[in-house]
PDB file of C-alpha atoms in Angstrom:
ATOM      1  CA  MET A   1       0.069  -0.022   0.003  1.00  0.00           C
ATOM      2  CA  LEU A   2       1.364   3.446  -0.864  1.00  0.00           C
ATOM      3  CA  THR A   3       0.241   6.678   0.695  1.00  0.00           C
ATOM      4  CA  ALA A   4       0.809  10.045  -1.019  1.00  0.00           C
ATOM      5  CA  SER A   5       2.741  12.740   0.703  1.00  0.00           C
ATOM      6  CA  ALA A   6       1.073  14.946   3.310  1.00  0.00           C
ATOM      7  CA  PRO A   7      -2.112  16.476   1.891  1.00  0.00           C
ATOM      8  CA  LEU A   8      -2.491  20.165   1.423  1.00  0.00           C
ATOM      9  CA  LYS A   9      -6.067  19.921   2.815  1.00  0.00           C
ATOM     10  CA  ASP A  10      -7.293  18.095   5.864  1.00  0.00           C
ATOM     11  CA  LEU A  11      -9.501  15.640   3.953  1.00  0.00           C
ATOM     12  CA  PRO A  12      -9.587  11.818   3.791  1.00  0.00           C
ATOM     13  CA  PRO A  13      -7.379  10.293   1.187  1.00  0.00           C
ATOM     14  CA  VAL A  14      -9.008   8.894  -1.968  1.00  0.00           C
ATOM     15  CA  THR A  15      -8.551   5.056  -2.040  1.00  0.00           C
ATOM     16  CA  PHE A  16      -7.763   3.608  -5.413  1.00  0.00           C
ATOM     17  CA  ALA A  17      -8.754  -0.065  -5.063  1.00  0.00           C
ATOM     18  CA  GLY A  18      -8.480  -3.055  -7.293  1.00  0.00           C
ATOM     19  CA  ALA A  19     -11.669  -5.099  -7.647  1.00  0.00           C
ATOM     20  CA  GLY A  20      -9.954  -8.127  -9.183  1.00  0.00           C
ATOM     21  CA  PRO A  21     -11.324  -9.674 -12.412  1.00  0.00           C
ATOM     22  CA  GLY A  22     -14.878 -10.367 -11.125  1.00  0.00           C
ATOM     23  CA  ALA A  23     -15.419 -12.987  -8.549  1.00  0.00           C
ATOM     24  CA  ALA A  24     -15.692 -11.835  -4.939  1.00  0.00           C
ATOM     25  CA  GLU A  25     -13.290 -14.590  -3.839  1.00  0.00           C
ATOM     26  CA  HIS A  26     -10.423 -12.702  -5.578  1.00  0.00           C
ATOM     27  CA  LEU A  27     -11.079  -9.497  -3.672  1.00  0.00           C
ATOM     28  CA  THR A  28      -8.470  -8.636  -1.038  1.00  0.00           C
ATOM     29  CA  LEU A  29      -9.330  -8.057   2.602  1.00  0.00           C
ATOM     30  CA  GLY A  30      -7.997  -4.513   2.350  1.00  0.00           C
ATOM     31  CA  VAL A  31     -10.271  -3.660  -0.452  1.00  0.00           C
ATOM     32  CA  LEU A  32     -13.266  -5.163   1.193  1.00  0.00           C
ATOM     33  CA  ARG A  33     -12.615  -3.165   4.317  1.00  0.00           C
ATOM     34  CA  ALA A  34     -12.165   0.042   2.288  1.00  0.00           C
ATOM     35  CA  LEU A  35     -15.610  -0.642   0.613  1.00  0.00           C
ATOM     36  CA  GLU A  36     -17.264  -1.257   3.970  1.00  0.00           C
ATOM     37  CA  ALA A  37     -15.883   2.143   5.172  1.00  0.00           C
ATOM     38  CA  ALA A  38     -16.638   4.113   2.109  1.00  0.00           C
ATOM     39  CA  GLU A  39     -19.255   6.852   1.721  1.00  0.00           C
ATOM     40  CA  VAL A  40     -18.876   7.090  -2.125  1.00  0.00           C
ATOM     41  CA  VAL A  41     -17.593   4.436  -4.544  1.00  0.00           C
ATOM     42  CA  ILE A  42     -16.760   5.650  -8.074  1.00  0.00           C
ATOM     43  CA  HIS A  43     -16.520   2.481 -10.065  1.00  0.00           C
ATOM     44  CA  ASP A  44     -15.705   1.095 -13.576  1.00  0.00           C
ATOM     45  CA  ARG A  45     -17.934  -0.876 -15.928  1.00  0.00           C
ATOM     46  CA  LEU A  46     -15.868  -4.094 -15.484  1.00  0.00           C
ATOM     47  CA  VAL A  47     -16.217  -4.365 -11.709  1.00  0.00           C
ATOM     48  CA  GLY A  48     -17.920  -7.715 -11.154  1.00  0.00           C
ATOM     49  CA  GLU A  49     -21.480  -8.008  -9.819  1.00  0.00           C
ATOM     50  CA  GLU A  50     -20.280 -10.095  -6.872  1.00  0.00           C
ATOM     51  CA  VAL A  51     -18.012  -7.330  -5.786  1.00  0.00           C
ATOM     52  CA  MET A  52     -20.584  -4.553  -6.307  1.00  0.00           C
ATOM     53  CA  ALA A  53     -22.993  -6.583  -4.063  1.00  0.00           C
ATOM     54  CA  LEU A  54     -20.426  -6.231  -1.229  1.00  0.00           C
ATOM     55  CA  ILE A  55     -20.713  -2.495  -1.246  1.00  0.00           C
ATOM     56  CA  PRO A  56     -23.107  -1.437   1.668  1.00  0.00           C
ATOM     57  CA  ALA A  57     -26.502  -0.332   0.578  1.00  0.00           C
ATOM     58  CA  HIS A  58     -26.164   3.200   2.098  1.00  0.00           C
ATOM     59  CA  VAL A  59     -22.974   3.930   0.102  1.00  0.00           C
ATOM     60  CA  ARG A  60     -23.450   6.269  -2.902  1.00  0.00           C
ATOM     61  CA  ARG A  61     -22.360   4.721  -6.207  1.00  0.00           C
ATOM     62  CA  ILE A  62     -21.072   6.697  -9.284  1.00  0.00           C
ATOM     63  CA  ASP A  63     -20.708   4.681 -12.490  1.00  0.00           C
ATOM     64  CA  VAL A  64     -17.871   6.075 -14.724  1.00  0.00           C
ATOM     65  CA  GLY A  65     -17.623   3.093 -17.063  1.00  0.00           C
ATOM     66  CA  LYS A  66     -15.344   3.106 -20.109  1.00  0.00           C
ATOM     67  CA  GLU A  67     -15.282   0.709 -23.022  1.00  0.00           C
ATOM     68  CA  GLY A  68     -12.564   0.403 -25.654  1.00  0.00           C
ATOM     69  CA  PHE A  69     -13.783   1.589 -29.089  1.00  0.00           C
ATOM     70  CA  GLY A  70     -17.213   2.117 -27.546  1.00  0.00           C
ATOM     71  CA  PRO A  71     -19.271   4.546 -25.412  1.00  0.00           C
ATOM     72  CA  SER A  72     -17.163   5.936 -22.567  1.00  0.00           C
ATOM     73  CA  VAL A  73     -17.054   8.591 -19.937  1.00  0.00           C
ATOM     74  CA  PRO A  74     -14.177  10.916 -20.912  1.00  0.00           C
ATOM     75  CA  GLN A  75     -11.229  10.711 -18.772  1.00  0.00           C
ATOM     76  CA  SER A  76     -11.363  14.367 -18.055  1.00  0.00           C
ATOM     77  CA  ALA A  77     -14.930  13.948 -16.779  1.00  0.00           C
ATOM     78  CA  ILE A  78     -13.830  11.064 -14.507  1.00  0.00           C
ATOM     79  CA  ASN A  79     -11.057  13.216 -13.073  1.00  0.00           C
ATOM     80  CA  ARG A  80     -13.446  16.083 -12.352  1.00  0.00           C
ATOM     81  CA  VAL A  81     -15.968  13.808 -10.588  1.00  0.00           C
ATOM     82  CA  LEU A  82     -13.219  12.256  -8.498  1.00  0.00           C
ATOM     83  CA  VAL A  83     -11.827  15.598  -7.384  1.00  0.00           C
ATOM     84  CA  GLU A  84     -15.173  17.211  -6.759  1.00  0.00           C
ATOM     85  CA  THR A  85     -16.371  14.275  -4.738  1.00  0.00           C
ATOM     86  CA  ALA A  86     -13.139  14.074  -2.703  1.00  0.00           C
ATOM     87  CA  GLN A  87     -13.443  17.850  -1.982  1.00  0.00           C
ATOM     88  CA  THR A  88     -16.693  17.264  -0.153  1.00  0.00           C
ATOM     89  CA  GLY A  89     -14.800  15.456   2.562  1.00  0.00           C
ATOM     90  CA  ALA A  90     -16.485  12.130   1.835  1.00  0.00           C
ATOM     91  CA  ARG A  91     -14.519   8.824   2.209  1.00  0.00           C
ATOM     92  CA  VAL A  92     -14.096   7.982  -1.569  1.00  0.00           C
ATOM     93  CA  VAL A  93     -13.153   4.672  -3.034  1.00  0.00           C
ATOM     94  CA  ARG A  94     -12.165   4.701  -6.690  1.00  0.00           C
ATOM     95  CA  LEU A  95     -12.850   1.069  -7.630  1.00  0.00           C
ATOM     96  CA  LYS A  96     -11.186  -0.266 -10.681  1.00  0.00           C
ATOM     97  CA  GLY A  97     -11.469  -3.713 -12.301  1.00  0.00           C
ATOM     98  CA  GLY A  98      -8.437  -5.893 -11.945  1.00  0.00           C
ATOM     99  CA  ASP A  99      -5.448  -3.947 -10.547  1.00  0.00           C
ATOM    100  CA  PRO A 100      -5.596  -0.160 -10.587  1.00  0.00           C
ATOM    101  CA  GLY A 101      -2.061   0.090 -11.842  1.00  0.00           C
ATOM    102  CA  ILE A 102      -2.402  -2.090 -14.981  1.00  0.00           C
ATOM    103  CA  PHE A 103      -3.930  -0.325 -18.004  1.00  0.00           C
ATOM    104  CA  ALA A 104      -6.324   1.585 -15.742  1.00  0.00           C
ATOM    105  CA  ARG A 105      -5.126   5.213 -16.257  1.00  0.00           C
ATOM    106  CA  LEU A 106      -4.218   5.466 -12.565  1.00  0.00           C
ATOM    107  CA  ASP A 107      -1.544   8.082 -12.974  1.00  0.00           C
ATOM    108  CA  GLU A 108      -3.862  10.502 -14.743  1.00  0.00           C
ATOM    109  CA  GLU A 109      -6.278  10.336 -11.821  1.00  0.00           C
ATOM    110  CA  ILE A 110      -3.556  10.660  -9.247  1.00  0.00           C
ATOM    111  CA  GLU A 111      -2.254  13.697 -11.109  1.00  0.00           C
ATOM    112  CA  ALA A 112      -5.727  15.269 -10.962  1.00  0.00           C
ATOM    113  CA  LEU A 113      -5.874  14.742  -7.278  1.00  0.00           C
ATOM    114  CA  GLU A 114      -2.415  16.077  -6.635  1.00  0.00           C
ATOM    115  CA  ALA A 115      -3.149  19.157  -8.697  1.00  0.00           C
ATOM    116  CA  ALA A 116      -6.199  19.809  -6.355  1.00  0.00           C
ATOM    117  CA  GLY A 117      -4.039  19.216  -3.217  1.00  0.00           C
ATOM    118  CA  LEU A 118      -5.705  15.995  -2.386  1.00  0.00           C
ATOM    119  CA  SER A 119      -4.048  12.813  -1.007  1.00  0.00           C
ATOM    120  CA  PHE A 120      -4.536   9.195  -1.951  1.00  0.00           C
ATOM    121  CA  ARG A 121      -3.612   5.581  -1.253  1.00  0.00           C
ATOM    122  CA  ILE A 122      -3.380   2.512  -3.514  1.00  0.00           C
ATOM    123  CA  LEU A 123      -4.755  -0.899  -2.614  1.00  0.00           C
ATOM    124  CA  PRO A 124      -3.710  -3.377  -5.378  1.00  0.00           C
ATOM    125  CA  GLY A 125      -6.076  -5.917  -6.840  1.00  0.00           C
ATOM    126  CA  LEU A 126      -5.570  -9.260  -8.479  1.00  0.00           C
ATOM    127  CA  SER A 127      -5.122  -8.671 -12.218  1.00  0.00           C
ATOM    128  CA  THR A 128      -6.747 -10.729 -14.908  1.00  0.00           C
ATOM    129  CA  ALA A 129      -3.695 -12.360 -16.279  1.00  0.00           C
ATOM    130  CA  PRO A 130      -2.742 -14.598 -13.385  1.00  0.00           C
ATOM    131  CA  VAL A 131      -6.406 -15.461 -12.803  1.00  0.00           C
ATOM    132  CA  ALA A 132      -6.893 -16.243 -16.471  1.00  0.00           C
ATOM    133  CA  ALA A 133      -3.705 -18.450 -16.551  1.00  0.00           C
ATOM    134  CA  ALA A 134      -4.863 -20.375 -13.429  1.00  0.00           C
ATOM    135  CA  ALA A 135      -8.181 -20.986 -15.243  1.00  0.00           C
ATOM    136  CA  ILE A 136      -6.317 -22.961 -17.911  1.00  0.00           C
ATOM    137  CA  GLY A 137      -4.114 -24.712 -15.568  1.00  0.00           C
ATOM    138  CA  GLN A 138      -0.938 -22.772 -16.555  1.00  0.00           C
ATOM    139  CA  ALA A 139       1.857 -20.706 -15.065  1.00  0.00           C
ATOM    140  CA  LEU A 140       2.668 -17.382 -16.729  1.00  0.00           C
ATOM    141  CA  THR A 141       6.426 -18.146 -16.299  1.00  0.00           C
ATOM    142  CA  LYS A 142       8.127 -21.416 -16.566  1.00  0.00           C
ATOM    143  CA  ARG A 143      11.840 -22.396 -16.156  1.00  0.00           C
ATOM    144  CA  GLY A 144      13.276 -23.264 -19.430  1.00  0.00           C
ATOM    145  CA  ARG A 145      10.424 -21.728 -21.463  1.00  0.00           C
ATOM    146  CA  ASN A 146      10.164 -18.056 -20.727  1.00  0.00           C
ATOM    147  CA  ALA A 147      12.264 -15.937 -18.412  1.00  0.00           C
ATOM    148  CA  SER A 148       9.973 -12.971 -18.912  1.00  0.00           C
ATOM    149  CA  LEU A 149       6.312 -12.123 -19.282  1.00  0.00           C
ATOM    150  CA  ARG A 150       4.975  -9.342 -21.515  1.00  0.00           C
ATOM    151  CA  ILE A 151       1.885  -7.476 -20.354  1.00  0.00           C
ATOM    152  CA  LEU A 152       0.415  -5.558 -23.284  1.00  0.00           C
ATOM    153  CA  THR A 153      -2.668  -3.675 -24.328  1.00  0.00           C
ATOM    154  CA  GLY A 154      -4.383  -4.230 -27.611  1.00  0.00           C
ATOM    155  CA  HIS A 155      -5.306  -0.564 -28.014  1.00  0.00           C
ATOM    156  CA  ASP A 156      -4.277   2.770 -26.676  1.00  0.00           C
ATOM    157  CA  MET A 157      -5.522   6.395 -27.109  1.00  0.00           C
ATOM    158  CA  ASP A 158      -4.348   6.453 -30.740  1.00  0.00           C
ATOM    159  CA  GLY A 159      -6.121   3.172 -31.732  1.00  0.00           C
ATOM    160  CA  PHE A 160      -4.435  -0.240 -32.197  1.00  0.00           C
ATOM    161  CA  ALA A 161      -1.263  -0.306 -30.065  1.00  0.00           C
ATOM    162  CA  GLU A 162       2.090  -0.980 -31.643  1.00  0.00           C
ATOM    163  CA  GLN A 163       4.444  -3.314 -29.679  1.00  0.00           C
ATOM    164  CA  ASP A 164       7.741  -4.922 -29.971  1.00  0.00           C
ATOM    165  CA  TRP A 165       6.390  -7.469 -32.417  1.00  0.00           C
ATOM    166  CA  ARG A 166       9.729  -8.899 -33.423  1.00  0.00           C
ATOM    167  CA  GLY A 167      10.615  -9.690 -29.834  1.00  0.00           C
ATOM    168  CA  LEU A 168       7.227 -11.047 -29.170  1.00  0.00           C
ATOM    169  CA  ALA A 169       7.313 -13.321 -32.290  1.00  0.00           C
ATOM    170  CA  ARG A 170      10.244 -15.246 -30.946  1.00  0.00           C
ATOM    171  CA  ALA A 171       9.509 -18.899 -29.916  1.00  0.00           C
ATOM    172  CA  THR A 172       8.562 -19.489 -26.265  1.00  0.00           C
ATOM    173  CA  GLU A 173       7.580 -15.895 -25.649  1.00  0.00           C
ATOM    174  CA  VAL A 174       4.454 -15.532 -23.447  1.00  0.00           C
ATOM    175  CA  ALA A 175       2.213 -12.407 -23.294  1.00  0.00           C
ATOM    176  CA  ALA A 176      -0.919 -11.352 -21.577  1.00  0.00           C
ATOM    177  CA  ILE A 177      -2.717  -9.077 -23.970  1.00  0.00           C
ATOM    178  CA  TYR A 178      -5.443  -6.931 -22.348  1.00  0.00           C
ATOM    179  CA  MET A 179      -8.186  -5.238 -24.401  1.00  0.00           C
ATOM    180  CA  GLY A 180      -7.084  -7.079 -27.482  1.00  0.00           C
ATOM    181  CA  LYS A 181     -10.387  -8.727 -28.596  1.00  0.00           C
ATOM    182  CA  LYS A 182     -11.283  -5.987 -31.125  1.00  0.00           C
ATOM    183  CA  SER A 183      -7.669  -5.705 -32.432  1.00  0.00           C
ATOM    184  CA  ALA A 184      -7.176  -9.487 -32.700  1.00  0.00           C
ATOM    185  CA  ARG A 185      -6.731  -9.418 -36.521  1.00  0.00           C
ATOM    186  CA  PHE A 186      -4.252  -6.493 -36.232  1.00  0.00           C
ATOM    187  CA  ILE A 187      -2.260  -8.387 -33.476  1.00  0.00           C
ATOM    188  CA  GLN A 188      -2.260 -11.533 -35.653  1.00  0.00           C
ATOM    189  CA  GLY A 189      -1.053  -9.743 -38.719  1.00  0.00           C
ATOM    190  CA  ARG A 190       1.750  -7.977 -36.952  1.00  0.00           C
ATOM    191  CA  LEU A 191       3.022 -11.162 -35.321  1.00  0.00           C
ATOM    192  CA  LEU A 192       2.948 -13.215 -38.494  1.00  0.00           C
ATOM    193  CA  MET A 193       4.673 -10.364 -40.315  1.00  0.00           C
ATOM    194  CA  HIS A 194       7.492 -10.527 -37.783  1.00  0.00           C
ATOM    195  CA  GLY A 195       8.028 -14.211 -37.836  1.00  0.00           C
ATOM    196  CA  ALA A 196       5.681 -15.743 -35.270  1.00  0.00           C
ATOM    197  CA  GLY A 197       4.611 -19.300 -36.207  1.00  0.00           C
ATOM    198  CA  PRO A 198       0.867 -19.658 -37.092  1.00  0.00           C
ATOM    199  CA  GLU A 199       0.891 -22.734 -34.858  1.00  0.00           C
ATOM    200  CA  THR A 200       1.751 -20.702 -31.740  1.00  0.00           C
ATOM    201  CA  PRO A 201      -0.801 -21.528 -29.032  1.00  0.00           C
ATOM    202  CA  VAL A 202      -3.237 -18.753 -28.127  1.00  0.00           C
ATOM    203  CA  THR A 203      -5.972 -18.891 -25.554  1.00  0.00           C
ATOM    204  CA  LEU A 204      -8.739 -16.285 -24.820  1.00  0.00           C
ATOM    205  CA  VAL A 205     -10.267 -16.420 -21.489  1.00  0.00           C
ATOM    206  CA  GLU A 206     -13.639 -14.489 -21.521  1.00  0.00           C
ATOM    207  CA  ASN A 207     -15.164 -13.153 -18.382  1.00  0.00           C
ATOM    208  CA  ALA A 208     -12.279 -14.550 -16.213  1.00  0.00           C
ATOM    209  CA  SER A 209     -13.262 -15.777 -12.817  1.00  0.00           C
ATOM    210  CA  ARG A 210     -17.010 -15.108 -13.370  1.00  0.00           C
ATOM    211  CA  ALA A 211     -19.825 -17.583 -13.477  1.00  0.00           C
ATOM    212  CA  ASP A 212     -20.059 -17.137 -17.284  1.00  0.00           C
ATOM    213  CA  GLN A 213     -16.268 -17.646 -17.853  1.00  0.00           C
ATOM    214  CA  ARG A 214     -15.479 -19.303 -21.142  1.00  0.00           C
ATOM    215  CA  VAL A 215     -12.202 -20.512 -22.463  1.00  0.00           C
ATOM    216  CA  HIS A 216     -11.444 -20.311 -26.208  1.00  0.00           C
ATOM    217  CA  ALA A 217      -8.266 -22.183 -27.177  1.00  0.00           C
ATOM    218  CA  GLY A 218      -6.593 -22.146 -30.578  1.00  0.00           C
ATOM    219  CA  THR A 219      -3.463 -20.866 -32.401  1.00  0.00           C
ATOM    220  CA  LEU A 220      -2.290 -17.572 -33.732  1.00  0.00           C
ATOM    221  CA  ALA A 221      -3.763 -18.663 -37.162  1.00  0.00           C
ATOM    222  CA  THR A 222      -7.274 -18.854 -35.519  1.00  0.00           C
ATOM    223  CA  LEU A 223      -6.916 -15.785 -33.239  1.00  0.00           C
ATOM    224  CA  PRO A 224      -9.456 -13.528 -35.092  1.00  0.00           C
ATOM    225  CA  ALA A 225     -12.056 -16.352 -35.156  1.00  0.00           C
ATOM    226  CA  LEU A 226     -11.568 -16.950 -31.419  1.00  0.00           C
ATOM    227  CA  ALA A 227     -12.024 -13.362 -30.686  1.00  0.00           C
ATOM    228  CA  LEU A 228     -15.361 -13.376 -32.575  1.00  0.00           C
ATOM    229  CA  CYS A 229     -16.593 -16.097 -30.202  1.00  0.00           C
ATOM    230  CA  CYS A 230     -16.241 -13.649 -27.359  1.00  0.00           C
ATOM    231  CA  SER A 231     -19.175 -11.440 -26.346  1.00  0.00           C
ATOM    232  CA  GLY A 232     -17.794 -10.402 -23.007  1.00  0.00           C
ATOM    233  CA  PRO A 233     -14.370  -8.865 -22.009  1.00  0.00           C
ATOM    234  CA  ALA A 234     -11.494 -11.344 -22.778  1.00  0.00           C
ATOM    235  CA  ILE A 235      -7.713 -11.446 -22.287  1.00  0.00           C
ATOM    236  CA  ILE A 236      -5.408 -13.070 -24.770  1.00  0.00           C
ATOM    237  CA  LEU A 237      -2.860 -15.424 -23.445  1.00  0.00           C
ATOM    238  CA  PHE A 238      -0.277 -15.632 -26.225  1.00  0.00           C
ATOM    239  CA  GLY A 239       2.035 -18.635 -26.127  1.00  0.00           C
ATOM    240  CA  LEU A 240      -0.209 -20.608 -23.672  1.00  0.00           C
ATOM    241  CA  ALA A 241      -2.659 -23.445 -24.279  1.00  0.00           C
ATOM    242  CA  PRO A 242      -4.951 -25.106 -21.725  1.00  0.00           C
ATOM    243  CA  ARG A 243      -3.577 -28.153 -20.022  1.00  0.00           C
ATOM    244  CA  ALA A 244      -5.393 -31.264 -20.934  1.00  0.00           C
ATOM    245  CA  ALA A 245      -6.788 -31.767 -17.481  1.00  0.00           C
ATOM    246  CA  ILE A 246      -8.850 -28.516 -17.646  1.00  0.00           C
ATOM    247  CA  PRO A 247     -11.386 -29.375 -20.381  1.00  0.00           C
ATOM    248  CA  ALA A 248     -11.785 -32.872 -18.760  1.00  0.00           C
ATOM    249  CA  MET A 249     -12.420 -31.266 -15.331  1.00  0.00           C
ATOM    250  CA  THR A 250     -14.896 -28.772 -16.900  1.00  0.00           C
ATOM    251  CA  SER A 251     -16.713 -31.540 -18.652  1.00  0.00           C
ATOM    252  CA  HIS A 252     -16.907 -33.531 -15.365  1.00  0.00           C
ATOM    253  CA  GLU A 253     -18.297 -30.609 -13.488  1.00  0.00           C
ATOM    254  CA  GLU A 254     -20.890 -29.866 -16.167  1.00  0.00           C
ATOM    255  CA  ALA A 255     -21.990 -33.542 -16.162  1.00  0.00           C
ATOM    256  CA  ARG A 256     -22.376 -33.431 -12.354  1.00  0.00           C
ATOM    257  CA  ALA A 257     -24.485 -30.255 -12.648  1.00  0.00           C
TER     258      ALA A 257
END
């Protein structure tokens, strides 16, 4: 947990909190306690229903959801709401899906608070990548396979995001690609262009950790088709395939249900 330097105003610090990918079981105790003590929760679109249900009924909720390539609350408006709400003296929790420091524009909101003389603290959350990897029975790093892990975004403020495609195209590389569903064909094209094998395993985990989680496994050659199968938010695990035990376990559980 990081606390900002001494505030210029005698007001409670804003708490930036990570809600995890969706399931309440992935919420940290620190975040749960912050939600229970909050007076206002300013939350994203991707915060799971199970987590939202843990917010006490009397707490005011402000939805500032954003969606890549879709309808969004402008970041400037989010910053303004955050500052104005904190200036009332309320105990504010800024609740973000996953971890607030991974592709969640945390710095921009911190800078808005600092410009207004307001303090903050950060409570990390479990990000989607390790949860999705666990869902397919895989580790994100493995001795002898990959000594590094790339965490990428499929798009940025300028559109499709350019990456170190040549480095990523090397055999045994592993990457977790956030917000890459709508840029799947672009990602595929760039990787093939820079030498990645079309047989490279690729897995999309849709709605990771939630009741409607789905796993779409294939290869780089089939990545665009996999992305079309996803109606909910999905993370792309490049270089990873589900272990054989996972589909069998899923089938067994479905049969018991």
